[in-house]
Amino acid sequence: MKLYGTSLSPYVRKVLVVLAEKGVEVQHVPLRFHDPDPRFRAASPFGKIPALEDEGFLLADSSAIIQYLDRKHPEPAMLPREARDLGRAIWFDELGDTELFPVLIKPFVQRFLRPQLMNQPCDEAVVARCMTEELPRLFDYLDGQVDGPFLVGGAFSLADISVATGFHNLHLAGEAVDPERWPRLASYVTGILERPSFRTAIAARKG
């Protein structure tokens, strides 16, 4: 099994966490977006990461890959079995992918990607607007959803992976959840990112 994509990507990190939780061995190929590698492009025709190759089977998109892995390697389950819990896990997966991370990534792009990888200056106005105007409404919602160590069904799941993964990128930008304003969310994010599977994924090859 091969997983294509740099671990700097929160979407690649999602899959690496699942593989670590399940103890599945994988050859990690830390490519970036639109890499010309022919096997990667066969798996991901639009050049997005992550992409998976498993005994000739090719698949792109983190959520699709995780559902495939959860069916092929069912223990421990990353998708809840109970209908309502499953629905909520899928909701939080969508929230993390399409609502939360597109905002979380802004400080990361400005303070990490632009100066370190693109040789461009950081626009601190973008960071300030993100932290003071854009993220608070999302943090308010999530702080109200946290009532324990996990978001859904009392167990670690896709919901936790998808919501927490982008916060590592926020930390790389030197920002974090204010524990005084959002105490439950701050504690929750810290706990999830300290799981051994997340530590393994964060330490994976970046390029």
PDB file of N, CA, C and O in Angstrom, residues 118-148:
ATOM      1  N   MET A 118       7.652  29.502  -0.327  1.00  0.00           N
ATOM      2  CA  MET A 118       7.322  30.276  -1.520  1.00  0.00           C
ATOM      3  C   MET A 118       8.176  31.537  -1.659  1.00  0.00           C
ATOM      4  O   MET A 118       8.043  32.258  -2.647  1.00  0.00           O
ATOM      5  N   ASN A 119       9.018  31.812  -0.651  1.00  0.00           N
ATOM      6  CA  ASN A 119       9.880  32.996  -0.666  1.00  0.00           C
ATOM      7  C   ASN A 119       9.071  34.274  -0.872  1.00  0.00           C
ATOM      8  O   ASN A 119       9.443  35.155  -1.644  1.00  0.00           O
ATOM      9  N   GLN A 120       7.958  34.355  -0.151  1.00  0.00           N
ATOM     10  CA  GLN A 120       7.071  35.514  -0.216  1.00  0.00           C
ATOM     11  C   GLN A 120       6.842  36.046   1.186  1.00  0.00           C
ATOM     12  O   GLN A 120       6.917  35.301   2.164  1.00  0.00           O
ATOM     13  N   PRO A 121       6.533  37.346   1.315  1.00  0.00           N
ATOM     14  CA  PRO A 121       6.310  37.906   2.648  1.00  0.00           C
ATOM     15  C   PRO A 121       4.961  37.503   3.226  1.00  0.00           C
ATOM     16  O   PRO A 121       4.009  37.198   2.500  1.00  0.00           O
ATOM     17  N   CYS A 122       4.887  37.509   4.541  1.00  0.00           N
ATOM     18  CA  CYS A 122       3.648  37.230   5.260  1.00  0.00           C
ATOM     19  C   CYS A 122       2.790  38.495   5.292  1.00  0.00           C
ATOM     20  O   CYS A 122       3.300  39.595   5.497  1.00  0.00           O
ATOM     21  N   ASP A 123       1.491  38.324   5.116  1.00  0.00           N
ATOM     22  CA  ASP A 123       0.537  39.421   5.258  1.00  0.00           C
ATOM     23  C   ASP A 123      -0.139  39.273   6.616  1.00  0.00           C
ATOM     24  O   ASP A 123      -1.088  38.512   6.773  1.00  0.00           O
ATOM     25  N   GLU A 124       0.351  39.992   7.612  1.00  0.00           N
ATOM     26  CA  GLU A 124      -0.180  39.848   8.965  1.00  0.00           C
ATOM     27  C   GLU A 124      -1.629  40.327   9.085  1.00  0.00           C
ATOM     28  O   GLU A 124      -2.350  39.897   9.989  1.00  0.00           O
ATOM     29  N   ALA A 125      -2.065  41.168   8.169  1.00  0.00           N
ATOM     30  CA  ALA A 125      -3.461  41.605   8.197  1.00  0.00           C
ATOM     31  C   ALA A 125      -4.407  40.431   7.938  1.00  0.00           C
ATOM     32  O   ALA A 125      -5.489  40.357   8.528  1.00  0.00           O
ATOM     33  N   VAL A 126      -3.999  39.515   7.083  1.00  0.00           N
ATOM     34  CA  VAL A 126      -4.802  38.320   6.816  1.00  0.00           C
ATOM     35  C   VAL A 126      -4.896  37.464   8.071  1.00  0.00           C
ATOM     36  O   VAL A 126      -5.967  36.960   8.423  1.00  0.00           O
ATOM     37  N   VAL A 127      -3.770  37.302   8.763  1.00  0.00           N
ATOM     38  CA  VAL A 127      -3.752  36.512   9.996  1.00  0.00           C
ATOM     39  C   VAL A 127      -4.645  37.151  11.049  1.00  0.00           C
ATOM     40  O   VAL A 127      -5.455  36.464  11.696  1.00  0.00           O
ATOM     41  N   ALA A 128      -4.519  38.455  11.235  1.00  0.00           N
ATOM     42  CA  ALA A 128      -5.305  39.146  12.255  1.00  0.00           C
ATOM     43  C   ALA A 128      -6.796  39.042  11.974  1.00  0.00           C
ATOM     44  O   ALA A 128      -7.597  38.786  12.884  1.00  0.00           O
ATOM     45  N   ARG A 129      -7.183  39.217  10.737  1.00  0.00           N
ATOM     46  CA  ARG A 129      -8.602  39.121  10.381  1.00  0.00           C
ATOM     47  C   ARG A 129      -9.133  37.703  10.616  1.00  0.00           C
ATOM     48  O   ARG A 129     -10.254  37.508  11.113  1.00  0.00           O
ATOM     49  N   CYS A 130      -8.312  36.722  10.285  1.00  0.00           N
ATOM     50  CA  CYS A 130      -8.702  35.336  10.497  1.00  0.00           C
ATOM     51  C   CYS A 130      -8.921  35.045  11.980  1.00  0.00           C
ATOM     52  O   CYS A 130      -9.939  34.457  12.367  1.00  0.00           O
ATOM     53  N   MET A 131      -7.965  35.460  12.815  1.00  0.00           N
ATOM     54  CA  MET A 131      -8.019  35.132  14.237  1.00  0.00           C
ATOM     55  C   MET A 131      -9.093  35.920  14.992  1.00  0.00           C
ATOM     56  O   MET A 131      -9.635  35.436  15.987  1.00  0.00           O
ATOM     57  N   THR A 132      -9.407  37.122  14.541  1.00  0.00           N
ATOM     58  CA  THR A 132     -10.334  37.976  15.299  1.00  0.00           C
ATOM     59  C   THR A 132     -11.739  38.012  14.717  1.00  0.00           C
ATOM     60  O   THR A 132     -12.695  38.308  15.439  1.00  0.00           O
ATOM     61  N   GLU A 133     -11.872  37.710  13.425  1.00  0.00           N
ATOM     62  CA  GLU A 133     -13.174  37.835  12.790  1.00  0.00           C
ATOM     63  C   GLU A 133     -13.723  36.524  12.230  1.00  0.00           C
ATOM     64  O   GLU A 133     -14.934  36.296  12.298  1.00  0.00           O
ATOM     65  N   GLU A 134     -12.870  35.686  11.674  1.00  0.00           N
ATOM     66  CA  GLU A 134     -13.351  34.508  10.954  1.00  0.00           C
ATOM     67  C   GLU A 134     -13.404  33.245  11.816  1.00  0.00           C
ATOM     68  O   GLU A 134     -14.392  32.503  11.773  1.00  0.00           O
ATOM     69  N   LEU A 135     -12.359  32.992  12.569  1.00  0.00           N
ATOM     70  CA  LEU A 135     -12.332  31.763  13.365  1.00  0.00           C
ATOM     71  C   LEU A 135     -13.251  31.794  14.593  1.00  0.00           C
ATOM     72  O   LEU A 135     -13.765  30.735  14.979  1.00  0.00           O
ATOM     73  N   PRO A 136     -13.474  32.928  15.250  1.00  0.00           N
ATOM     74  CA  PRO A 136     -14.289  32.891  16.465  1.00  0.00           C
ATOM     75  C   PRO A 136     -15.665  32.251  16.313  1.00  0.00           C
ATOM     76  O   PRO A 136     -16.115  31.521  17.199  1.00  0.00           O
ATOM     77  N   ARG A 137     -16.354  32.462  15.206  1.00  0.00           N
ATOM     78  CA  ARG A 137     -17.683  31.852  15.060  1.00  0.00           C
ATOM     79  C   ARG A 137     -17.584  30.330  14.978  1.00  0.00           C
ATOM     80  O   ARG A 137     -18.442  29.612  15.504  1.00  0.00           O
ATOM     81  N   LEU A 138     -16.528  29.837  14.353  1.00  0.00           N
ATOM     82  CA  LEU A 138     -16.314  28.395  14.284  1.00  0.00           C
ATOM     83  C   LEU A 138     -15.910  27.838  15.641  1.00  0.00           C
ATOM     84  O   LEU A 138     -16.382  26.766  16.062  1.00  0.00           O
ATOM     85  N   PHE A 139     -15.048  28.557  16.339  1.00  0.00           N
ATOM     86  CA  PHE A 139     -14.632  28.127  17.667  1.00  0.00           C
ATOM     87  C   PHE A 139     -15.805  28.154  18.645  1.00  0.00           C
ATOM     88  O   PHE A 139     -15.916  27.287  19.517  1.00  0.00           O
ATOM     89  N   ASP A 140     -16.671  29.161  18.526  1.00  0.00           N
ATOM     90  CA  ASP A 140     -17.864  29.223  19.384  1.00  0.00           C
ATOM     91  C   ASP A 140     -18.719  27.966  19.194  1.00  0.00           C
ATOM     92  O   ASP A 140     -19.184  27.360  20.165  1.00  0.00           O
ATOM     93  N   TYR A 141     -18.931  27.597  17.941  1.00  0.00           N
ATOM     94  CA  TYR A 141     -19.744  26.412  17.654  1.00  0.00           C
ATOM     95  C   TYR A 141     -19.092  25.151  18.220  1.00  0.00           C
ATOM     96  O   TYR A 141     -19.738  24.354  18.912  1.00  0.00           O
ATOM     97  N   LEU A 142     -17.806  24.962  17.947  1.00  0.00           N
ATOM     98  CA  LEU A 142     -17.133  23.747  18.390  1.00  0.00           C
ATOM     99  C   LEU A 142     -17.036  23.669  19.907  1.00  0.00           C
ATOM    100  O   LEU A 142     -17.203  22.588  20.481  1.00  0.00           O
ATOM    101  N   ASP A 143     -16.795  24.795  20.556  1.00  0.00           N
ATOM    102  CA  ASP A 143     -16.731  24.784  22.018  1.00  0.00           C
ATOM    103  C   ASP A 143     -18.061  24.323  22.606  1.00  0.00           C
ATOM    104  O   ASP A 143     -18.097  23.649  23.640  1.00  0.00           O
ATOM    105  N   GLY A 144     -19.150  24.655  21.932  1.00  0.00           N
ATOM    106  CA  GLY A 144     -20.462  24.217  22.389  1.00  0.00           C
ATOM    107  C   GLY A 144     -20.757  22.758  22.097  1.00  0.00           C
ATOM    108  O   GLY A 144     -21.667  22.173  22.707  1.00  0.00           O
ATOM    109  N   GLN A 145     -20.013  22.167  21.178  1.00  0.00           N
ATOM    110  CA  GLN A 145     -20.221  20.756  20.822  1.00  0.00           C
ATOM    111  C   GLN A 145     -19.392  19.807  21.683  1.00  0.00           C
ATOM    112  O   GLN A 145     -19.724  18.631  21.810  1.00  0.00           O
ATOM    113  N   VAL A 146     -18.308  20.305  22.253  1.00  0.00           N
ATOM    114  CA  VAL A 146     -17.412  19.451  23.039  1.00  0.00           C
ATOM    115  C   VAL A 146     -17.999  19.226  24.429  1.00  0.00           C
ATOM    116  O   VAL A 146     -18.269  20.176  25.163  1.00  0.00           O
ATOM    117  N   ASP A 147     -18.210  17.960  24.776  1.00  0.00           N
ATOM    118  CA  ASP A 147     -18.676  17.642  26.130  1.00  0.00           C
ATOM    119  C   ASP A 147     -17.907  16.461  26.712  1.00  0.00           C
ATOM    120  O   ASP A 147     -18.383  15.768  27.610  1.00  0.00           O
ATOM    121  N   GLY A 148     -16.719  16.214  26.187  1.00  0.00           N
ATOM    122  CA  GLY A 148     -15.887  15.117  26.656  1.00  0.00           C
ATOM    123  C   GLY A 148     -14.668  15.000  25.761  1.00  0.00           C
ATOM    124  O   GLY A 148     -14.402  15.885  24.941  1.00  0.00           O
TER     125      GLY A 148
END
